[in-house]
JSON list of C-alpha atoms in Angstrom, two decimals:
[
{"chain": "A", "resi": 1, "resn": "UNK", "atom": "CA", "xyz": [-14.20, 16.07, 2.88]},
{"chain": "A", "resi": 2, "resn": "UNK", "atom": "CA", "xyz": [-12.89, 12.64, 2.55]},
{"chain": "A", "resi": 3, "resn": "UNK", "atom": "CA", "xyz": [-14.65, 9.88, 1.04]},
{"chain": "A", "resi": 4, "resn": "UNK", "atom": "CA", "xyz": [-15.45, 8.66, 3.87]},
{"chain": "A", "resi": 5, "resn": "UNK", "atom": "CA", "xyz": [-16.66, 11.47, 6.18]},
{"chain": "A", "resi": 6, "resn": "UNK", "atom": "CA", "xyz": [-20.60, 10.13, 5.79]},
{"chain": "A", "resi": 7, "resn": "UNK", "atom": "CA", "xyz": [-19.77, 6.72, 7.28]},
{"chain": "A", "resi": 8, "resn": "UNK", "atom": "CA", "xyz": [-18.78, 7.77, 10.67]},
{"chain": "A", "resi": 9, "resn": "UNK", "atom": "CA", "xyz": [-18.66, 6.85, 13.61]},
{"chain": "A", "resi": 10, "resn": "UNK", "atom": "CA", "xyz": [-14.87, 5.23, 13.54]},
{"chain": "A", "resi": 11, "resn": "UNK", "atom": "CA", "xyz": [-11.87, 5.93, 15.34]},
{"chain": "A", "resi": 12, "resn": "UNK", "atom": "CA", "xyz": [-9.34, 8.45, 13.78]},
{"chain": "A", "resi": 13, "resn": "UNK", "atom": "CA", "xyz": [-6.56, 5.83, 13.17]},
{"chain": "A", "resi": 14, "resn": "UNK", "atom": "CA", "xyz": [-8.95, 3.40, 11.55]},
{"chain": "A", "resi": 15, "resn": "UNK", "atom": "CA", "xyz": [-8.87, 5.63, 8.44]},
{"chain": "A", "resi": 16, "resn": "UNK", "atom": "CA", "xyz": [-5.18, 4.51, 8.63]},
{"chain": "A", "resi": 17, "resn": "UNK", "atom": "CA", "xyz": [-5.64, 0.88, 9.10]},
{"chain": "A", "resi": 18, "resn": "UNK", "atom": "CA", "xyz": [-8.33, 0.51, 6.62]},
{"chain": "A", "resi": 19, "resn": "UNK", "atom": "CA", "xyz": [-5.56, 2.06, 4.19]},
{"chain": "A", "resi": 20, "resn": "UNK", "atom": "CA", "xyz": [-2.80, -0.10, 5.64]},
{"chain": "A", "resi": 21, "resn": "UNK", "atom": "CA", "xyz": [-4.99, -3.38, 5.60]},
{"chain": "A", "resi": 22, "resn": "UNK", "atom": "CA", "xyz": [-6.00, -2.32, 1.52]},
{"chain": "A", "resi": 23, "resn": "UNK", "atom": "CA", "xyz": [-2.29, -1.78, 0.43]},
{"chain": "A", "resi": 24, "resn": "UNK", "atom": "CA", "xyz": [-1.08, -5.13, 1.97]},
{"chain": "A", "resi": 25, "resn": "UNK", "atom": "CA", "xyz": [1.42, -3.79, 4.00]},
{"chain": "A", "resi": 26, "resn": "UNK", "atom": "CA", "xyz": [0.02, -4.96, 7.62]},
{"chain": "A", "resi": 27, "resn": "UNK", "atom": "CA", "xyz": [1.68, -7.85, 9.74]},
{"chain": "A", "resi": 28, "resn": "UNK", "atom": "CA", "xyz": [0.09, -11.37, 9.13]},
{"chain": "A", "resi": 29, "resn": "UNK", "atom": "CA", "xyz": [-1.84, -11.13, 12.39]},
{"chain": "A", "resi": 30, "resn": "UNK", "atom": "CA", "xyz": [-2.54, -7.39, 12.30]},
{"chain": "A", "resi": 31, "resn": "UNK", "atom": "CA", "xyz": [-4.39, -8.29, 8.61]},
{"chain": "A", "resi": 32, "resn": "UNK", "atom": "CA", "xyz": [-6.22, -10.95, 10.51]},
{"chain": "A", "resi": 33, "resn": "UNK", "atom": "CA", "xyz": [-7.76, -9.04, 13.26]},
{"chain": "A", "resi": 34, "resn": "UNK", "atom": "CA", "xyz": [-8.81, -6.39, 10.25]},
{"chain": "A", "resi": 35, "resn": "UNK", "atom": "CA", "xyz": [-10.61, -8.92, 8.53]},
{"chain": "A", "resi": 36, "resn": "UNK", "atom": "CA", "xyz": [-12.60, -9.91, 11.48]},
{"chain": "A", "resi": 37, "resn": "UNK", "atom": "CA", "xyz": [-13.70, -5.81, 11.71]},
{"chain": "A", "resi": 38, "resn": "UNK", "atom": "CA", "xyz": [-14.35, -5.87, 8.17]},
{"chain": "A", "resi": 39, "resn": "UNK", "atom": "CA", "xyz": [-17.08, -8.71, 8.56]},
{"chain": "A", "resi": 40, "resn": "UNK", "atom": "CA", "xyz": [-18.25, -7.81, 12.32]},
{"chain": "A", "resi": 41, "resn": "UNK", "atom": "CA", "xyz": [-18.57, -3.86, 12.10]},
{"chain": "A", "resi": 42, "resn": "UNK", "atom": "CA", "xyz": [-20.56, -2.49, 8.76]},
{"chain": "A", "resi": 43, "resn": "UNK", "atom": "CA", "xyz": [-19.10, 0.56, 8.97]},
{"chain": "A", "resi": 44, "resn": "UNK", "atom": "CA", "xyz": [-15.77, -0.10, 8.80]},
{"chain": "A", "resi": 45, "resn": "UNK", "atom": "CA", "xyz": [-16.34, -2.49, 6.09]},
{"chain": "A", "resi": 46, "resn": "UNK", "atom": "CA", "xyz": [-17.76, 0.59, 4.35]},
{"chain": "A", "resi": 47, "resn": "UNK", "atom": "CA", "xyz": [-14.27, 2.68, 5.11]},
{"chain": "A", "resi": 48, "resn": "UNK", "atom": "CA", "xyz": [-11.87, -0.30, 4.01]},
{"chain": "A", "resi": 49, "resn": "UNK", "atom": "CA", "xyz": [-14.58, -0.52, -0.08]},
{"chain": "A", "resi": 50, "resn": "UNK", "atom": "CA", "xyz": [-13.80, 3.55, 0.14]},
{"chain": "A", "resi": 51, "resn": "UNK", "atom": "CA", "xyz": [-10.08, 2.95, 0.47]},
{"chain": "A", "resi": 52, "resn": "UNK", "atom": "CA", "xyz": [-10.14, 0.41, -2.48]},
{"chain": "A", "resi": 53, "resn": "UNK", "atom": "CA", "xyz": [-12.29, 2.62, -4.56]},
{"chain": "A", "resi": 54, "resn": "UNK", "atom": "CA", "xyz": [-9.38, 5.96, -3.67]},
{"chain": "A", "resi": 55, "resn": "UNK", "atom": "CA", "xyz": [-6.42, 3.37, -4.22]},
{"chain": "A", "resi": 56, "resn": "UNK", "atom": "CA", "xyz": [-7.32, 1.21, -7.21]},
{"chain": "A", "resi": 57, "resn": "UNK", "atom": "CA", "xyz": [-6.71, 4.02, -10.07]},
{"chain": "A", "resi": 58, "resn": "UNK", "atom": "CA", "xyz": [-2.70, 3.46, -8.37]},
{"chain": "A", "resi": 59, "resn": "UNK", "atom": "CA", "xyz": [-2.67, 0.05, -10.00]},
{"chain": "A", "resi": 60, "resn": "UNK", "atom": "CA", "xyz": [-3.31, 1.24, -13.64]},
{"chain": "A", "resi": 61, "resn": "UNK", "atom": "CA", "xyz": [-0.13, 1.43, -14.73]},
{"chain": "A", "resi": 62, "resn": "UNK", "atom": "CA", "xyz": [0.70, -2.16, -14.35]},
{"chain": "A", "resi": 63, "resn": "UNK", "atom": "CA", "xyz": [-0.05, -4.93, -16.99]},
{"chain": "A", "resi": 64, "resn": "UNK", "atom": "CA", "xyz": [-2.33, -7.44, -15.98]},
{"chain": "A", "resi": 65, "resn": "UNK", "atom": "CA", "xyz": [-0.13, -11.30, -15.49]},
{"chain": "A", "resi": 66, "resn": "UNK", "atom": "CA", "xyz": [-1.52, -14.39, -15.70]},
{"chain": "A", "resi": 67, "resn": "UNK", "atom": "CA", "xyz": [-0.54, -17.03, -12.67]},
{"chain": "A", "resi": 68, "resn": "UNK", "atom": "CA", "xyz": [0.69, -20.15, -13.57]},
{"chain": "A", "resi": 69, "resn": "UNK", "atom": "CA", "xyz": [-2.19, -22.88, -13.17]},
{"chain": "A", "resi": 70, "resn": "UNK", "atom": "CA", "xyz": [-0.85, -24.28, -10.31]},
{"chain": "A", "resi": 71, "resn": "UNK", "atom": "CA", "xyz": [-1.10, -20.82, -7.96]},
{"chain": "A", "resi": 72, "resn": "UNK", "atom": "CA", "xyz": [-4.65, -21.95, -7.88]},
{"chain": "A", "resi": 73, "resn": "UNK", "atom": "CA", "xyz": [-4.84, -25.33, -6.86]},
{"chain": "A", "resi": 74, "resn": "UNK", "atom": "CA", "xyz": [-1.89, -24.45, -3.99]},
{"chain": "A", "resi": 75, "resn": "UNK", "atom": "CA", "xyz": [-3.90, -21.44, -3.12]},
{"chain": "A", "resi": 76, "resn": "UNK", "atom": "CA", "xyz": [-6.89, -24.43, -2.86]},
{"chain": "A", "resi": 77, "resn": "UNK", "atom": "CA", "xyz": [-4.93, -26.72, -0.53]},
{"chain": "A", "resi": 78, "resn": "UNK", "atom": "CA", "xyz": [-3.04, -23.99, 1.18]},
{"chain": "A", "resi": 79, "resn": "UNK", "atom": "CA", "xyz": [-6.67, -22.92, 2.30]},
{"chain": "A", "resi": 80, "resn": "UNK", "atom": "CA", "xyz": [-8.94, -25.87, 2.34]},
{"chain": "A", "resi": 81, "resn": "UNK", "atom": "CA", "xyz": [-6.29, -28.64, 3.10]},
{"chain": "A", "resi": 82, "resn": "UNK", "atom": "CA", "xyz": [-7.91, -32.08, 2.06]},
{"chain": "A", "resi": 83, "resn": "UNK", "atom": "CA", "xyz": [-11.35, -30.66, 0.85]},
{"chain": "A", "resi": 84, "resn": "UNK", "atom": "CA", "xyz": [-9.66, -29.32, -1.97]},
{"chain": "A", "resi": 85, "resn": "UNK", "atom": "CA", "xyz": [-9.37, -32.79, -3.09]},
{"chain": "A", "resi": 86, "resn": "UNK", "atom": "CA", "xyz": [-12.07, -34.30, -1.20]},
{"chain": "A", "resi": 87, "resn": "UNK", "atom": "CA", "xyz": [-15.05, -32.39, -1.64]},
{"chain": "A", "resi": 88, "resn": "UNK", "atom": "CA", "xyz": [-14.97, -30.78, -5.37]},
{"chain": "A", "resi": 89, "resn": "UNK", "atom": "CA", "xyz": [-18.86, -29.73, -5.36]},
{"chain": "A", "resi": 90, "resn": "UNK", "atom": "CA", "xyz": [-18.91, -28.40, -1.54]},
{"chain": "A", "resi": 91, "resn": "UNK", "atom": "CA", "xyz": [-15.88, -26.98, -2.59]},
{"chain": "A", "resi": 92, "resn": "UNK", "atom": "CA", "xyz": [-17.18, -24.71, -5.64]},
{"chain": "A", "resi": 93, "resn": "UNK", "atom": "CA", "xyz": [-19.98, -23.55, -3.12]},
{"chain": "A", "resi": 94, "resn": "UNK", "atom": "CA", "xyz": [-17.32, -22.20, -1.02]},
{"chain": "A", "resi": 95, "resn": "UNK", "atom": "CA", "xyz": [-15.83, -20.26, -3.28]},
{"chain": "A", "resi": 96, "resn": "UNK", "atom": "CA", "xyz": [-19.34, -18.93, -4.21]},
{"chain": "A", "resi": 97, "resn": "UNK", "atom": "CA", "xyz": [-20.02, -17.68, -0.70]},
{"chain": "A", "resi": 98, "resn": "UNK", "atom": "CA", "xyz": [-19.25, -13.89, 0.35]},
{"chain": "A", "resi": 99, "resn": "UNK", "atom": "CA", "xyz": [-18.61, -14.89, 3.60]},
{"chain": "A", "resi": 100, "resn": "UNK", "atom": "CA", "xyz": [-16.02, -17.35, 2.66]},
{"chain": "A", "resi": 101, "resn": "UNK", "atom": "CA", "xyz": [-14.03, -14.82, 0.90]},
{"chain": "A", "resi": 102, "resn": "UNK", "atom": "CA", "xyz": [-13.94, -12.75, 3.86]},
{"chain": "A", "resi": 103, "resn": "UNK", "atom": "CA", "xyz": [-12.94, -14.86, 6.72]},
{"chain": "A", "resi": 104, "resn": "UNK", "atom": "CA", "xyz": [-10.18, -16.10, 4.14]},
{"chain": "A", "resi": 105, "resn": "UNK", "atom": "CA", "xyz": [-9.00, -13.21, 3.48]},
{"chain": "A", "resi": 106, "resn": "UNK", "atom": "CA", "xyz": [-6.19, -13.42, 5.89]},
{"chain": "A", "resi": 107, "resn": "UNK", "atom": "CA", "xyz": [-5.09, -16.72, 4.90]},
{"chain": "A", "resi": 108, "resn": "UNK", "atom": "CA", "xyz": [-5.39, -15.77, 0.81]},
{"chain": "A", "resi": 109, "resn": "UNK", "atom": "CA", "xyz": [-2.66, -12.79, 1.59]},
{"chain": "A", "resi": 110, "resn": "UNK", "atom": "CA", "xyz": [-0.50, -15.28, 3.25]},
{"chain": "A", "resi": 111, "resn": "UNK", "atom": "CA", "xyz": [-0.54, -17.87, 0.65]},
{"chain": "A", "resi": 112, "resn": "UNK", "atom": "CA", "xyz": [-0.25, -15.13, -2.00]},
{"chain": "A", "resi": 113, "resn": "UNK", "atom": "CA", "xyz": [2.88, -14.10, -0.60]},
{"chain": "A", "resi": 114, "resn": "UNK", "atom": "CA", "xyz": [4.16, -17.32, -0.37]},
{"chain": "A", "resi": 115, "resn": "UNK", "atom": "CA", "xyz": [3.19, -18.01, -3.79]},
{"chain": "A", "resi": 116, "resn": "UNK", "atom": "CA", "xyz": [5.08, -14.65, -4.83]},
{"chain": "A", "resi": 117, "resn": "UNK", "atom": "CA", "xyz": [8.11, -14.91, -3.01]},
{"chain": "A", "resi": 118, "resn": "UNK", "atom": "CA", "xyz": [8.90, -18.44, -4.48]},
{"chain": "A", "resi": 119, "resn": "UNK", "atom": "CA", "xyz": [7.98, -16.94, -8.32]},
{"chain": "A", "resi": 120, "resn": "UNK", "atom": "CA", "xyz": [10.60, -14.23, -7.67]},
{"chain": "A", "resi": 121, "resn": "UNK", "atom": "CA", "xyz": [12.79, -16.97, -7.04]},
{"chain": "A", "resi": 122, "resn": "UNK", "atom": "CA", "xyz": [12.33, -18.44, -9.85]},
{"chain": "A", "resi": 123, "resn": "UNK", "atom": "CA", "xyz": [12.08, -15.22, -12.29]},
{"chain": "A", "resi": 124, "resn": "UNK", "atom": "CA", "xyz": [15.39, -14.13, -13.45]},
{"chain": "A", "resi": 125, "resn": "UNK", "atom": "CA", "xyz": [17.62, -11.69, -10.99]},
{"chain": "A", "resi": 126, "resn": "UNK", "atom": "CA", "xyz": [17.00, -8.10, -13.17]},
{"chain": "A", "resi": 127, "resn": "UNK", "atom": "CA", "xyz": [12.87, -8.63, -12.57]},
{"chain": "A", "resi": 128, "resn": "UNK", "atom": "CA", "xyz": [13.13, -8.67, -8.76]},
{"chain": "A", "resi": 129, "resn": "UNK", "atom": "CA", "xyz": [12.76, -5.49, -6.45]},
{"chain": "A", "resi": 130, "resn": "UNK", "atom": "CA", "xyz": [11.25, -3.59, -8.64]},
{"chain": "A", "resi": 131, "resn": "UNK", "atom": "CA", "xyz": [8.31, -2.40, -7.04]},
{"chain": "A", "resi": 132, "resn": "UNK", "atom": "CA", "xyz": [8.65, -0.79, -3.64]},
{"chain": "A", "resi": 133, "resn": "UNK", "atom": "CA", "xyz": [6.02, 0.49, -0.95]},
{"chain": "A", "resi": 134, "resn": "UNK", "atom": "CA", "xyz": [5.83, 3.19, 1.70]},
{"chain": "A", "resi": 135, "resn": "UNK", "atom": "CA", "xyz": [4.31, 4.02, 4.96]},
{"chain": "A", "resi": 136, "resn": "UNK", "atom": "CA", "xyz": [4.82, 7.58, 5.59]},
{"chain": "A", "resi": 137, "resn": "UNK", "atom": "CA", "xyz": [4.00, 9.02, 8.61]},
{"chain": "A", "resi": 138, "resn": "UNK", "atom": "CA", "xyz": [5.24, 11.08, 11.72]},
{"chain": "A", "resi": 139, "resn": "UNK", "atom": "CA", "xyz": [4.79, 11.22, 15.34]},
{"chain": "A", "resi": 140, "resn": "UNK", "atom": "CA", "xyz": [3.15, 14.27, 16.62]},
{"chain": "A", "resi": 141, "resn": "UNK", "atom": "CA", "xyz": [2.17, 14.60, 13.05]},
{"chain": "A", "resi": 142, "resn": "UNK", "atom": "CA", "xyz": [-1.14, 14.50, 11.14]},
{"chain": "A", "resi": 143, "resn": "UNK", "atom": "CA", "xyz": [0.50, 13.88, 7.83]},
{"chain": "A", "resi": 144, "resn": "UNK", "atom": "CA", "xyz": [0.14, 10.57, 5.88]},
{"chain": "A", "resi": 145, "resn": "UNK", "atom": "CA", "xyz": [1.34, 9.20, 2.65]},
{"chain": "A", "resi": 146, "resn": "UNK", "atom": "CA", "xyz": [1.45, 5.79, 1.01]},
{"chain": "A", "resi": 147, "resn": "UNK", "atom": "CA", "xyz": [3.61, 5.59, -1.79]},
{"chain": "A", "resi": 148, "resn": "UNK", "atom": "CA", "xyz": [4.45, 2.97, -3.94]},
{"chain": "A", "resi": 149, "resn": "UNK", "atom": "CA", "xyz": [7.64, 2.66, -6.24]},
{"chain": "A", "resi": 150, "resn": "UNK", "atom": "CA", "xyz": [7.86, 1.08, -9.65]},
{"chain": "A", "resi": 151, "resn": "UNK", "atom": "CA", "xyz": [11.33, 1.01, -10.93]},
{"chain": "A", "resi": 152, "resn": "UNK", "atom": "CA", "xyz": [10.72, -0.14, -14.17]},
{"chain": "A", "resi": 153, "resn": "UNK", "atom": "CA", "xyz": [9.08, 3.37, -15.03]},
{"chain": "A", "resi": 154, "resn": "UNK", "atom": "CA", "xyz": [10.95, 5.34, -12.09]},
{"chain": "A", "resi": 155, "resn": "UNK", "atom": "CA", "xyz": [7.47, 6.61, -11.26]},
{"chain": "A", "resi": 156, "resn": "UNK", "atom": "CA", "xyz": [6.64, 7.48, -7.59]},
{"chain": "A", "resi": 157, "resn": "UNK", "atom": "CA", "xyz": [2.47, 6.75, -6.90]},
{"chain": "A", "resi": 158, "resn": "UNK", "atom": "CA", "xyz": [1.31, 8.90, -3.97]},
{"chain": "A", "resi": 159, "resn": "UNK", "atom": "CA", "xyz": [-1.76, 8.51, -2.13]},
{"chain": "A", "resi": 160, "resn": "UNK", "atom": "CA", "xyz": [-2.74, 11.13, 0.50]},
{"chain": "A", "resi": 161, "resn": "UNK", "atom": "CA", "xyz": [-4.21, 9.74, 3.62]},
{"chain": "A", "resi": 162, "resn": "UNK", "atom": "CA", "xyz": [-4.36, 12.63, 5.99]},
{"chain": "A", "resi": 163, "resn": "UNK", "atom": "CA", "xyz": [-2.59, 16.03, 6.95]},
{"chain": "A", "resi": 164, "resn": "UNK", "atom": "CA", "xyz": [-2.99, 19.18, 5.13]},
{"chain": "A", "resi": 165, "resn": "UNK", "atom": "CA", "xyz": [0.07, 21.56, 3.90]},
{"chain": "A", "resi": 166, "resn": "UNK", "atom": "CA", "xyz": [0.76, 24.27, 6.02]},
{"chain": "A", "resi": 167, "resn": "UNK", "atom": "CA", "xyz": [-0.84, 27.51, 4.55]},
{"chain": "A", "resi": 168, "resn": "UNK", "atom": "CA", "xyz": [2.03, 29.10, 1.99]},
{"chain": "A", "resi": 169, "resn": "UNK", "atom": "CA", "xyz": [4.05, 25.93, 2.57]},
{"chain": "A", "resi": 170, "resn": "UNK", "atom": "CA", "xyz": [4.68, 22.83, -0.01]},
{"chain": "A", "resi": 171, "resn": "UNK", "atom": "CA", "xyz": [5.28, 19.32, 0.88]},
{"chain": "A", "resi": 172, "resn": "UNK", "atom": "CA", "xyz": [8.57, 17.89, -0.89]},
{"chain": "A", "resi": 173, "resn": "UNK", "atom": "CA", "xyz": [9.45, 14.54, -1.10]},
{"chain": "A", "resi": 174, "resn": "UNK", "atom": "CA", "xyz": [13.19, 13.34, -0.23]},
{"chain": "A", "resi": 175, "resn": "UNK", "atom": "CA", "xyz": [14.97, 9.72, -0.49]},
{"chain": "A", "resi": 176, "resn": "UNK", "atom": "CA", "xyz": [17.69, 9.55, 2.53]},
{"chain": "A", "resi": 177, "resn": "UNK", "atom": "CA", "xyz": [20.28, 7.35, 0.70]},
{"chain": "A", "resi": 178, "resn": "UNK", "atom": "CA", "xyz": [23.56, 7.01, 3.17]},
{"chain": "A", "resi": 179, "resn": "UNK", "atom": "CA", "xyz": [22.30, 9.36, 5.16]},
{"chain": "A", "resi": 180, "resn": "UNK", "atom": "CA", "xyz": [22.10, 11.99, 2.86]},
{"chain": "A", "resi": 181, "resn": "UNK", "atom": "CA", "xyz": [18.98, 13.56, 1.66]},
{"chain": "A", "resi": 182, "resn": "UNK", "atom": "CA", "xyz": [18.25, 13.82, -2.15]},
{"chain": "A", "resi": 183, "resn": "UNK", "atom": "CA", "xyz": [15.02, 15.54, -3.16]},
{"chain": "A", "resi": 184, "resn": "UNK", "atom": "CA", "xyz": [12.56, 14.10, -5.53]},
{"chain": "A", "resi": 185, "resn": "UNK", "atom": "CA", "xyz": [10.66, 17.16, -6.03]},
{"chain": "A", "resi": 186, "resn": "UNK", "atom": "CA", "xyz": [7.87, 18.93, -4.47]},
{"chain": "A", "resi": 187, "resn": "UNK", "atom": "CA", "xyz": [4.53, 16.76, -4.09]},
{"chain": "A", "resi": 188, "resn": "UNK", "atom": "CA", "xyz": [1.47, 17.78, -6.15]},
{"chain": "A", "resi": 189, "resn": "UNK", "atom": "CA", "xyz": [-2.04, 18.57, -4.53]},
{"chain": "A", "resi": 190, "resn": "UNK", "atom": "CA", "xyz": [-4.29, 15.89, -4.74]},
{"chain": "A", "resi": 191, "resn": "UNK", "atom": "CA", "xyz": [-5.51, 12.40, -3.64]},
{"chain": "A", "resi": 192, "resn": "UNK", "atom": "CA", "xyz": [-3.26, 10.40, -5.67]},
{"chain": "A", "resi": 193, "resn": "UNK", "atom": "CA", "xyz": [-0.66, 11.92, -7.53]},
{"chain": "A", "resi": 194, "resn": "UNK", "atom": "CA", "xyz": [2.98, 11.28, -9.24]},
{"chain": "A", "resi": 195, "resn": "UNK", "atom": "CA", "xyz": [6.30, 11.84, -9.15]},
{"chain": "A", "resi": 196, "resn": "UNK", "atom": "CA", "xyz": [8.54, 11.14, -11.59]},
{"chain": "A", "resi": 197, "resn": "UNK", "atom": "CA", "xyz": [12.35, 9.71, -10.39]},
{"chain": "A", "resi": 198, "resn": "UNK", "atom": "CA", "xyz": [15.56, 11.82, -12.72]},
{"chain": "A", "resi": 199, "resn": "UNK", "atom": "CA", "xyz": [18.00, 9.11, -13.54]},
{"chain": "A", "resi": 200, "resn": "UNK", "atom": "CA", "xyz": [20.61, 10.78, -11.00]},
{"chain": "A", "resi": 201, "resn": "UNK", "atom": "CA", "xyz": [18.40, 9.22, -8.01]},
{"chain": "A", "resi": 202, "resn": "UNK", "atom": "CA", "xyz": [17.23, 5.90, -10.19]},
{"chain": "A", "resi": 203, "resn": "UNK", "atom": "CA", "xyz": [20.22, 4.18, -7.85]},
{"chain": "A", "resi": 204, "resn": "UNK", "atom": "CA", "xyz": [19.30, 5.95, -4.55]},
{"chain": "A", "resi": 205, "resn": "UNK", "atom": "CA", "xyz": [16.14, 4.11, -4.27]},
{"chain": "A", "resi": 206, "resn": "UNK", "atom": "CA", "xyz": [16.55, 0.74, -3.17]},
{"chain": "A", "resi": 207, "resn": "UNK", "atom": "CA", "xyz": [15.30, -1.43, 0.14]},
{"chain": "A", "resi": 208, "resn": "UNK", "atom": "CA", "xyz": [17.73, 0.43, 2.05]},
{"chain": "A", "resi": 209, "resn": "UNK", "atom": "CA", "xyz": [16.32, 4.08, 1.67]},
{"chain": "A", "resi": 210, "resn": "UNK", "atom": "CA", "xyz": [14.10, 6.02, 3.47]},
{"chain": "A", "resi": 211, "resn": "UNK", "atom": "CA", "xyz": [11.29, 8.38, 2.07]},
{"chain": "A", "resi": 212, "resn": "UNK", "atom": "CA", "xyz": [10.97, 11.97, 4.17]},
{"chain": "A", "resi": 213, "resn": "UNK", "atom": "CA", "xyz": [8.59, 14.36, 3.29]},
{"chain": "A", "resi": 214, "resn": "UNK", "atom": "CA", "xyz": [8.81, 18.33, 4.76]},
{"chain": "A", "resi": 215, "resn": "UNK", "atom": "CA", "xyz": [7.72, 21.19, 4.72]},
{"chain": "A", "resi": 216, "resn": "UNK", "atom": "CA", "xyz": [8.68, 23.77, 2.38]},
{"chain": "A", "resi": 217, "resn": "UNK", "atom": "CA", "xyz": [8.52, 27.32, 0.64]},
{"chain": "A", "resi": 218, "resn": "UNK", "atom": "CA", "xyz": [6.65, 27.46, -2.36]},
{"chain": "A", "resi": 219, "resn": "UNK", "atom": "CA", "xyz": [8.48, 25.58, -5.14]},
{"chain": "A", "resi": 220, "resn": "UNK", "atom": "CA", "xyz": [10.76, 23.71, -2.87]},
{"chain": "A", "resi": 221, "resn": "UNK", "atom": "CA", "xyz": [13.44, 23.92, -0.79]},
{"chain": "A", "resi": 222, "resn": "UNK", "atom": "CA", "xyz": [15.59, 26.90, -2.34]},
{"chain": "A", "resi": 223, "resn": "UNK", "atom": "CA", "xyz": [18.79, 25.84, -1.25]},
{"chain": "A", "resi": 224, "resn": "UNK", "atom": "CA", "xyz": [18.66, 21.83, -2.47]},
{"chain": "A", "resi": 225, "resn": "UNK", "atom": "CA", "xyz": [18.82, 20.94, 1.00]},
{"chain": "A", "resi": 226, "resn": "UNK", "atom": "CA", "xyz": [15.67, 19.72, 3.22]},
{"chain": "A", "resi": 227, "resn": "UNK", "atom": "CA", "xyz": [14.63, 23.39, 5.54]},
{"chain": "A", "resi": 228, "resn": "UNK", "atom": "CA", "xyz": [11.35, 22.41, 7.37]},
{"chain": "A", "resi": 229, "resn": "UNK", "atom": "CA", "xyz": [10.88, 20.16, 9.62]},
{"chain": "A", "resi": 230, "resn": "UNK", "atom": "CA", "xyz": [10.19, 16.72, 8.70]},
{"chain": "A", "resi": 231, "resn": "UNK", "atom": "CA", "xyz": [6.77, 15.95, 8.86]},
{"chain": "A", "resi": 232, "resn": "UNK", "atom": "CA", "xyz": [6.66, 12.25, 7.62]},
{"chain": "A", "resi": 233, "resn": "UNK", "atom": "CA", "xyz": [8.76, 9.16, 7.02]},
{"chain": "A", "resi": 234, "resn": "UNK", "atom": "CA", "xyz": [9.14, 5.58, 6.28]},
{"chain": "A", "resi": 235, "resn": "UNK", "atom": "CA", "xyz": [10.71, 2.77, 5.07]},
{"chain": "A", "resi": 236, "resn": "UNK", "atom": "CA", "xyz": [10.69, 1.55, 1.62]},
{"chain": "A", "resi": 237, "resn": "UNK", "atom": "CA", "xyz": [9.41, -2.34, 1.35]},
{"chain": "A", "resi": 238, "resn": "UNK", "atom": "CA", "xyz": [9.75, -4.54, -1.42]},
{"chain": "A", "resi": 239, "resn": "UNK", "atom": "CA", "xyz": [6.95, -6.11, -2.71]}
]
């Protein structure tokens, strides 16, 4: 049972988006529309607070950061245009109000990303790209994986959406670097797990390379090389 099961009814592939729209990974517009369910239909509301309750614990490992004092007042403007400035007191009562926060939700990611694009600009060349994050999934195929990527601690986060393991089968995880496939090991059972990257395949992971997961004998592939069929895949994105 997921934990979501008791808030039906929803469409199969909103269990997907509500994961999608929680990691950050949609399209500007596809975020949009998602924040319009999340205030219009209760129940997926209910199914994107279950995905941030299953995804959260992934964000442990990673120090809290202060933003600069001006992220706030841009994030202000970049929002609220002349009110910001304008209206300081109707202004405060917006930020107070629920609904506010939702219906700028959309426009908060974008200016967020702005905001942290321009401060890995400006942070010096060994901090950037070092955090990377996956949508892994397969057509004709029921399995689903997010992953995220922190290279600072070459430890793989992976969160298990949908698709169960083949009975006597494991899932292994692979990084197609050049075209070839390296394996990372074979994933653990559970909702949110961790792999940990060998320095051999530190340089393998980059923007470039692809994460493949398959299906496999218990304990892996035994010859090295990838033997069942692929059952998910996807991109690694900077974030």
């Amino acid at each position: 049972m997921t934990p979501v099961d008791d808030h039906r009814p929803y469409r199969e592939e909103d269990d997907l988006v509500a994961a999608e729209y929680v990691l950050g990974v949609l399209p500007a517009d596809e975020r949009a529309a998602v924040a319009g369910r999340i205030e219009a239909e209760p129940a997926f509301a209910q199914l994107v607070e279950a995905w941030e309750a299953k995804l959260s614990p992934m964000a442990d490992g990673f120090e809290e950061v202060a933003p600069p004092g001006a992220v706030r007042e841009a994030l202000q403007q970049r929002l609220f245009g002349q009110a910001a400035r304008q209206q300081p007191g109707a202004l405060a009562r917006m930020w107070q109000s629920v609904s506010v926060w939702r219906a700028a939700t959309a426009a908060a990611a974008a200016a967020l990303l702005v905001l942290a694009a321009v401060t890995l600009m400006e942070a010096p060349a060994p901090d950037a790209d070092e955090r990377f994050v996956a949508s892994l999934s397969g057509e004709g195929s029921e399995v689903h994986y997010f992953v995220v990527y922190d290279a600072r601690t070459q430890d793989i986060g992976l969160s298990h959406v949908t698709g169960a393991r083949p009975e006597g089968r494991d899932f292994e995880l692979w990084v197609i670097d050049d075209g070839q496939p390296h394996s990372l090991g074979v994933i653990p059972e559970g909702s949110s797990v961790h792999v940990a990257v060998g320095e051999a395949l530190q340089a393998a992971i980059d923007d470039d390379a692809v994460f493949a997961i398959t299906t496999e004998p218990p304990g892996g592939s035994p010859s090295g090389a990838p033997t069942g069929p692929v059952v998910a895949q996807g991109a690694l994105n900077p974030i």
